[in-house]
Amino acid sequence: MQAVQDVLFPPYPGQASGRNEAVPGRILGGQVVNGAGASANLRPSPVPAVVLSLVGTEDALLQQLADSMLKEDCTSELKVHLARSLPLPCSVNRPRIDLIVFVVNLHSKHSLQNVEESLCHLDAAFFLGKVTFLATGG
């Protein structure tokens, strides 16, 4: 038996209710069932752009990884930022970063030290779902 969670979700645009009020509902196997018994498929809302930051010491590898990611078709626009280390330079035009990928070469002590030093510049709350590590050279 699947677990049932109580959730709150706003009405879809164009629904009868003109007010933006939350409607209690339940998640049942990938569908939301609201209090009236109607169901709607769960669809992620479109995100205009996803900004990814690749952090590592090997510029050629980071560029190759970024190029291959940008070739893939995705529903949102993907922007990739390359950096050798953190913190990133302060810029008024810099977009919000959605995910940081630390690229660590297992054969390079300098690569690991660079990641360790960069981690000190991140807030602890950012680690929940916004940081990942990619090991290379294994």
Short mmCIF file of C-alpha atoms in Angstrom, two decimals:
data_model
loop_
_atom_site.label_atom_id
_atom_site.label_comp_id
_atom_site.label_asym_id
_atom_site.label_seq_id
_atom_site.Cartn_x
_atom_site.Cartn_y
_atom_site.Cartn_z
CA MET A 1 0.00 0.00 0.00
CA GLN A 2 1.35 3.39 -0.96
CA ALA A 3 1.81 6.10 1.63
CA VAL A 4 -0.55 9.05 1.33
CA GLN A 5 0.81 12.53 2.02
CA ASP A 6 -1.29 15.59 2.65
CA VAL A 7 -0.14 18.40 0.39
CA LEU A 8 -1.16 21.94 -0.40
CA PHE A 9 -1.12 23.14 -3.97
CA PRO A 10 -2.44 26.31 -5.61
CA PRO A 11 -5.20 26.08 -8.20
CA TYR A 12 -4.07 25.83 -11.82
CA PRO A 13 -4.24 29.03 -13.87
CA GLY A 14 -7.69 29.40 -15.44
CA GLN A 15 -9.49 27.37 -12.77
CA ALA A 16 -12.95 28.54 -11.68
CA SER A 17 -11.65 30.12 -8.48
CA GLY A 18 -10.11 33.47 -9.31
CA ARG A 19 -8.39 33.64 -5.94
CA ASN A 20 -4.95 32.15 -5.44
CA GLU A 21 -5.78 29.94 -2.47
CA ALA A 22 -4.25 26.64 -1.44
CA VAL A 23 -6.38 23.53 -1.74
CA PRO A 24 -5.67 20.56 0.52
CA GLY A 25 -5.03 17.33 -1.35
CA ARG A 26 -3.28 13.97 -1.26
CA ILE A 27 -0.64 12.38 -3.47
CA LEU A 28 -1.70 8.95 -4.70
CA GLY A 29 0.70 7.17 -7.06
CA GLY A 30 1.80 10.21 -9.05
CA GLN A 31 -1.53 12.02 -9.06
CA VAL A 32 -2.91 14.71 -6.82
CA VAL A 33 -6.42 14.13 -5.55
CA ASN A 34 -8.02 17.28 -4.17
CA GLY A 35 -10.77 17.48 -1.58
CA ALA A 36 -13.51 17.29 -4.26
CA GLY A 37 -12.17 13.97 -5.59
CA ALA A 38 -10.83 15.41 -8.85
CA SER A 39 -7.34 14.37 -9.85
CA ALA A 40 -4.61 16.05 -11.87
CA ASN A 41 -1.31 14.68 -13.12
CA LEU A 42 1.72 16.07 -11.34
CA ARG A 43 3.72 18.12 -13.81
CA PRO A 44 6.81 20.08 -12.93
CA SER A 45 6.36 23.76 -13.59
CA PRO A 46 8.59 24.96 -16.41
CA VAL A 47 11.78 26.62 -15.21
CA PRO A 48 13.00 29.36 -17.54
CA ALA A 49 16.70 28.64 -17.04
CA VAL A 50 18.84 26.34 -14.95
CA VAL A 51 22.29 27.64 -14.05
CA LEU A 52 24.94 25.02 -13.33
CA SER A 53 28.43 25.76 -12.07
CA LEU A 54 31.25 23.30 -12.76
CA VAL A 55 34.14 23.79 -10.32
CA GLY A 56 37.47 22.05 -10.90
CA THR A 57 41.13 22.46 -11.77
CA GLU A 58 41.10 20.81 -15.22
CA ASP A 59 39.84 23.40 -17.69
CA ALA A 60 39.76 21.07 -20.71
CA LEU A 61 37.69 18.47 -18.85
CA LEU A 62 35.25 21.08 -17.55
CA GLN A 63 34.83 22.53 -21.05
CA GLN A 64 34.26 19.08 -22.56
CA LEU A 65 31.67 18.26 -19.90
CA ALA A 66 29.90 21.59 -20.40
CA ASP A 67 29.83 21.15 -24.19
CA SER A 68 28.31 17.67 -23.93
CA MET A 69 25.66 18.89 -21.46
CA LEU A 70 24.69 21.81 -23.68
CA LYS A 71 24.21 19.49 -26.69
CA GLU A 72 21.45 17.56 -24.88
CA ASP A 73 17.82 18.56 -25.38
CA CYS A 74 16.05 19.61 -22.21
CA THR A 75 12.80 21.37 -21.38
CA SER A 76 14.55 24.33 -19.74
CA GLU A 77 17.37 26.50 -20.93
CA LEU A 78 20.68 25.31 -19.48
CA LYS A 79 23.47 27.73 -18.64
CA VAL A 80 26.85 26.38 -17.54
CA HIS A 81 29.40 28.43 -15.64
CA LEU A 82 33.01 27.18 -15.37
CA ALA A 83 35.15 28.06 -12.36
CA ARG A 84 38.52 26.91 -11.06
CA SER A 85 37.51 27.51 -7.43
CA LEU A 86 35.10 29.28 -5.12
CA PRO A 87 34.21 31.96 -4.19
CA LEU A 88 32.99 33.26 -7.52
CA PRO A 89 33.77 36.90 -8.26
CA CYS A 90 31.00 39.28 -7.21
CA SER A 91 29.03 40.46 -10.19
CA VAL A 92 25.75 42.30 -10.43
CA ASN A 93 24.89 40.36 -13.61
CA ARG A 94 25.62 36.88 -12.23
CA PRO A 95 22.48 34.73 -12.21
CA ARG A 96 21.39 32.60 -9.28
CA ILE A 97 23.22 29.24 -9.34
CA ASP A 98 20.95 26.21 -9.07
CA LEU A 99 23.57 23.45 -8.82
CA ILE A 100 27.30 23.28 -8.16
CA VAL A 101 29.24 20.28 -9.46
CA PHE A 102 32.68 19.82 -7.90
CA VAL A 103 34.89 17.85 -10.29
CA VAL A 104 37.65 15.95 -8.46
CA ASN A 105 40.47 14.15 -10.27
CA LEU A 106 41.32 11.10 -8.17
CA HIS A 107 44.95 11.21 -9.37
CA SER A 108 45.56 14.82 -8.35
CA LYS A 109 46.08 15.92 -4.75
CA HIS A 110 45.79 19.55 -5.91
CA SER A 111 42.31 18.84 -7.31
CA LEU A 112 41.10 17.50 -3.96
CA GLN A 113 42.66 20.40 -2.03
CA ASN A 114 40.99 22.87 -4.38
CA VAL A 115 37.57 21.33 -3.70
CA GLU A 116 38.20 21.27 0.07
CA GLU A 117 39.12 24.97 0.04
CA SER A 118 36.11 25.83 -2.13
CA LEU A 119 33.69 24.04 0.17
CA CYS A 120 34.50 26.51 2.95
CA HIS A 121 32.82 29.25 0.91
CA LEU A 122 29.42 27.55 0.75
CA ASP A 123 26.62 27.98 3.24
CA ALA A 124 25.59 24.69 4.89
CA ALA A 125 21.98 25.10 3.68
CA PHE A 126 23.17 25.10 0.06
CA PHE A 127 24.28 21.45 0.33
CA LEU A 128 20.73 20.10 0.42
CA GLY A 129 20.10 19.19 -3.21
CA LYS A 130 22.33 21.87 -4.75
CA VAL A 131 25.83 20.36 -4.55
CA THR A 132 27.22 17.22 -6.13
CA PHE A 133 30.65 15.70 -6.63
CA LEU A 134 31.98 14.13 -9.80
CA ALA A 135 35.12 11.98 -9.49
CA THR A 136 37.28 11.52 -12.59
CA GLY A 137 40.35 9.45 -13.36
CA GLY A 138 39.16 6.33 -11.57
#
